[in-house]
Amino acid sequence: MKFCSSCGANIRIEVPAGDNRPRHVCNSCEEVHYSNPKIIAGCLPVFEDKVLLCKRAIEPRIGYWTLPAGFMENNESTEQAASRETLEEANARVSSLQLYSLTSMTHISHVQMIYLAQLDDLDFFPGEESLEVELFTEANIPWEDIAFQSITNALRCYFEDRQNQQFPLRHFEINTPSKRPLNKASA
Ligand code: ZN
């Protein structure tokens, strides 16, 4: 951040009175601009013994498979965000959302919330951010080509929990960047 988003003046970095860490502060209007974590919401859509994955058409990790998920918009609930992302990325409708995987990604200040969900029908097709959308059985999951560690974690837990049909909320913390190449072409 270089300029104040309220008045356009230059900003400085300082610890405001009563605070305990450096913030962006406007030199003119003195507004303090806080930077806080972003929330990513998504679904793990299930249909019979299969789960729905999307092959990414966008950076990072073009060509890798992931669950439909993305940044929350203002004025929506996390469930709405997860459903909306599933509709946008896979043109897929889901129901019975249940919070399942919660991941703090401390190195990038993101929090990811993945909901277990029922896929309502098979009329899905790739949205703009996906190259392909497919259903996978556990045996067919492309484990080597999953885009993000958080998604691998959620999928592994799901197949484990499915054996006894208990799906408790799973917590994870990821604090280092993945070593996986940024896109499939350079792999
Ligand atoms: Zn200002």
CSV table of C-alpha atoms and ligand atoms in Angstrom, one decimal:
chain,number,residue,atom,x,y,z
A,1,MET,CA,0.0,0.0,0.0
A,2,LYS,CA,1.4,3.4,-1.1
A,3,PHE,CA,-1.5,5.8,-1.0
A,4,CYS,CA,-4.5,6.2,1.3
A,5,SER,CA,-7.6,4.6,-0.1
A,6,SER,CA,-9.7,7.3,1.5
A,7,CYS,CA,-8.0,10.5,0.4
A,8,GLY,CA,-5.1,9.5,-1.9
A,9,ALA,CA,-2.3,11.0,0.3
A,10,ASN,CA,0.9,9.2,1.1
A,11,ILE,CA,0.9,6.7,3.9
A,12,ARG,CA,3.5,6.0,6.6
A,13,ILE,CA,4.0,2.9,8.6
A,14,GLU,CA,3.8,3.2,12.4
A,15,VAL,CA,2.4,1.5,15.5
A,16,PRO,CA,-0.8,3.5,16.3
A,17,ALA,CA,-1.3,4.5,20.0
A,18,GLY,CA,-2.8,1.7,21.9
A,19,ASP,CA,-1.9,-0.8,19.2
A,20,ASN,CA,1.0,-3.3,19.2
A,21,ARG,CA,2.0,-3.7,15.6
A,22,PRO,CA,2.9,-1.6,12.6
A,23,ARG,CA,0.0,-0.4,10.4
A,24,HIS,CA,-0.4,1.8,7.3
A,25,VAL,CA,-1.4,5.2,8.5
A,26,CYS,CA,-2.4,8.1,6.2
A,27,ASN,CA,-0.2,11.2,6.5
A,28,SER,CA,-3.1,13.5,5.7
A,29,CYS,CA,-6.4,12.1,7.1
A,30,GLU,CA,-4.7,9.9,9.7
A,31,GLU,CA,-6.8,6.9,8.8
A,32,VAL,CA,-5.3,3.6,9.9
A,33,HIS,CA,-5.6,1.0,7.2
A,34,TYR,CA,-5.7,-2.5,8.7
A,35,SER,CA,-4.7,-5.6,6.8
A,36,ASN,CA,-6.4,-8.8,8.0
A,37,PRO,CA,-6.6,-12.4,6.8
A,38,LYS,CA,-8.8,-13.3,3.8
A,39,ILE,CA,-11.3,-16.1,3.9
A,40,ILE,CA,-11.5,-18.7,1.2
A,41,ALA,CA,-14.7,-20.8,1.1
A,42,GLY,CA,-15.4,-23.9,-0.9
A,43,CYS,CA,-17.1,-27.3,-1.2
A,44,LEU,CA,-16.2,-30.9,-1.2
A,45,PRO,CA,-19.2,-32.0,-3.4
A,46,VAL,CA,-20.1,-35.7,-3.0
A,47,PHE,CA,-22.1,-37.8,-5.4
A,48,GLU,CA,-22.6,-41.5,-4.4
A,49,ASP,CA,-19.0,-42.8,-4.0
A,50,LYS,CA,-17.4,-39.9,-5.9
A,51,VAL,CA,-16.2,-36.4,-5.3
A,52,LEU,CA,-16.2,-33.5,-7.7
A,53,LEU,CA,-12.9,-31.8,-8.6
A,54,CYS,CA,-12.1,-28.9,-11.0
A,55,LYS,CA,-9.0,-28.6,-13.1
A,56,ARG,CA,-7.7,-25.1,-12.7
A,57,ALA,CA,-7.7,-22.8,-15.7
A,58,ILE,CA,-6.1,-19.9,-13.7
A,59,GLU,CA,-2.9,-19.1,-11.8
A,60,PRO,CA,-1.6,-20.3,-9.5
A,61,ARG,CA,-1.4,-24.0,-10.4
A,62,ILE,CA,-3.0,-24.0,-13.8
A,63,GLY,CA,-3.7,-27.6,-14.8
A,64,TYR,CA,-3.8,-29.0,-11.3
A,65,TRP,CA,-7.0,-30.4,-9.7
A,66,THR,CA,-8.8,-28.7,-6.8
A,67,LEU,CA,-12.1,-28.4,-5.0
A,68,PRO,CA,-14.3,-25.5,-6.1
A,69,ALA,CA,-13.3,-22.7,-3.7
A,70,GLY,CA,-12.5,-19.0,-3.7
A,71,PHE,CA,-12.4,-15.7,-1.8
A,72,MET,CA,-15.5,-14.7,0.0
A,73,GLU,CA,-17.4,-11.6,-1.2
A,74,ASN,CA,-18.7,-8.9,1.1
A,75,ASN,CA,-22.2,-9.4,2.5
A,76,GLU,CA,-22.4,-13.1,2.0
A,77,SER,CA,-22.2,-16.0,4.5
A,78,THR,CA,-19.5,-18.6,4.3
A,79,GLU,CA,-22.1,-21.2,3.1
A,80,GLN,CA,-23.2,-18.8,0.4
A,81,ALA,CA,-19.6,-18.2,-0.7
A,82,ALA,CA,-18.9,-22.0,-0.9
A,83,SER,CA,-22.1,-22.6,-2.9
A,84,ARG,CA,-21.5,-19.7,-5.2
A,85,GLU,CA,-17.9,-20.7,-5.9
A,86,THR,CA,-19.1,-24.2,-6.7
A,87,LEU,CA,-21.6,-22.8,-9.1
A,88,GLU,CA,-19.1,-20.5,-10.7
A,89,GLU,CA,-16.2,-22.9,-11.1
A,90,ALA,CA,-18.2,-26.1,-11.9
A,91,ASN,CA,-21.7,-25.0,-12.7
A,92,ALA,CA,-22.7,-27.5,-10.0
A,93,ARG,CA,-25.5,-27.2,-7.5
A,94,VAL,CA,-24.9,-28.4,-3.9
A,95,SER,CA,-27.0,-28.8,-0.8
A,96,SER,CA,-26.7,-30.0,2.9
A,97,LEU,CA,-23.5,-28.1,3.4
A,98,GLN,CA,-21.5,-29.0,6.6
A,99,LEU,CA,-18.3,-27.3,7.6
A,100,TYR,CA,-15.6,-30.0,7.4
A,101,SER,CA,-12.1,-28.6,6.9
A,102,LEU,CA,-10.7,-25.4,8.4
A,103,THR,CA,-7.2,-24.4,7.5
A,104,SER,CA,-5.2,-21.5,8.8
A,105,MET,CA,-2.5,-20.6,6.2
A,106,THR,CA,-0.4,-18.4,8.4
A,107,HIS,CA,2.3,-17.7,5.8
A,108,ILE,CA,-0.1,-16.0,3.5
A,109,SER,CA,-2.8,-14.9,6.0
A,110,HIS,CA,-5.6,-16.9,4.5
A,111,VAL,CA,-8.2,-19.0,6.2
A,112,GLN,CA,-9.8,-21.8,4.1
A,113,MET,CA,-13.2,-23.3,5.0
A,114,ILE,CA,-14.3,-26.3,3.1
A,115,TYR,CA,-17.9,-27.6,3.4
A,116,LEU,CA,-18.9,-31.2,2.8
A,117,ALA,CA,-21.8,-31.0,0.4
A,118,GLN,CA,-24.2,-33.2,-1.6
A,119,LEU,CA,-23.9,-32.7,-5.3
A,120,ASP,CA,-27.6,-32.2,-6.4
A,121,ASP,CA,-27.3,-33.4,-10.1
A,122,LEU,CA,-24.9,-34.3,-12.8
A,123,ASP,CA,-25.5,-31.3,-15.0
A,124,PHE,CA,-22.1,-29.7,-14.2
A,125,PHE,CA,-19.6,-28.3,-16.6
A,126,PRO,CA,-16.5,-26.2,-16.4
A,127,GLY,CA,-16.9,-22.5,-15.4
A,128,GLU,CA,-14.5,-19.8,-16.6
A,129,GLU,CA,-11.8,-20.7,-14.0
A,130,SER,CA,-11.9,-24.4,-14.8
A,131,LEU,CA,-10.5,-26.5,-17.7
A,132,GLU,CA,-12.4,-29.6,-16.7
A,133,VAL,CA,-14.8,-30.8,-14.0
A,134,GLU,CA,-15.0,-34.4,-13.1
A,135,LEU,CA,-16.2,-36.9,-10.5
A,136,PHE,CA,-13.5,-39.1,-9.0
A,137,THR,CA,-13.7,-42.3,-6.9
A,138,GLU,CA,-11.2,-42.6,-4.2
A,139,ALA,CA,-9.1,-44.9,-6.3
A,140,ASN,CA,-9.0,-42.4,-9.2
A,141,ILE,CA,-8.1,-39.2,-7.3
A,142,PRO,CA,-5.1,-37.7,-9.0
A,143,TRP,CA,-3.2,-37.3,-5.8
A,144,GLU,CA,0.0,-36.1,-7.5
A,145,ASP,CA,-1.9,-33.4,-9.3
A,146,ILE,CA,-3.8,-31.8,-6.5
A,147,ALA,CA,-3.2,-28.0,-6.6
A,148,PHE,CA,-2.9,-27.3,-2.8
A,149,GLN,CA,-1.9,-29.1,0.4
A,150,SER,CA,-5.1,-27.9,2.1
A,151,ILE,CA,-7.2,-29.7,-0.6
A,152,THR,CA,-5.2,-32.9,-0.3
A,153,ASN,CA,-5.7,-32.8,3.5
A,154,ALA,CA,-9.5,-32.3,3.1
A,155,LEU,CA,-9.8,-35.2,0.6
A,156,ARG,CA,-7.6,-37.6,2.6
A,157,CYS,CA,-9.7,-36.9,5.7
A,158,TYR,CA,-12.9,-37.3,3.8
A,159,PHE,CA,-12.0,-40.8,2.5
A,160,GLU,CA,-10.8,-41.8,5.9
A,161,ASP,CA,-13.9,-40.5,7.7
A,162,ARG,CA,-16.2,-42.0,5.1
A,163,GLN,CA,-15.3,-45.5,6.3
A,164,ASN,CA,-17.3,-44.9,9.5
A,165,GLN,CA,-19.6,-42.2,8.2
A,166,GLN,CA,-18.5,-39.7,10.9
A,167,PHE,CA,-17.3,-36.3,9.6
A,168,PRO,CA,-16.0,-34.2,12.5
A,169,LEU,CA,-14.6,-30.8,11.8
A,170,ARG,CA,-10.9,-31.1,10.8
A,171,HIS,CA,-8.5,-28.3,11.7
A,172,PHE,CA,-5.2,-27.7,9.9
A,173,GLU,CA,-2.4,-25.2,10.0
A,174,ILE,CA,-0.1,-24.7,7.0
A,175,ASN,CA,2.8,-22.3,7.5
A,176,THR,CA,5.1,-22.9,4.6
A,177,PRO,CA,4.6,-22.5,0.8
A,178,SER,CA,4.1,-25.6,-1.2
A,179,LYS,CA,7.1,-26.9,-3.2
A,180,ARG,CA,4.9,-27.9,-6.1
A,181,PRO,CA,5.6,-26.1,-9.4
A,182,LEU,CA,3.4,-23.1,-10.0
A,183,ASN,CA,1.8,-24.5,-13.1
A,184,LYS,CA,1.5,-27.9,-14.7
A,185,ALA,CA,3.4,-26.9,-17.9
A,186,SER,CA,6.6,-26.3,-15.9
A,187,ALA,CA,6.2,-29.5,-13.9
B,1,ZN,ZN,-6.1,9.6,4.0
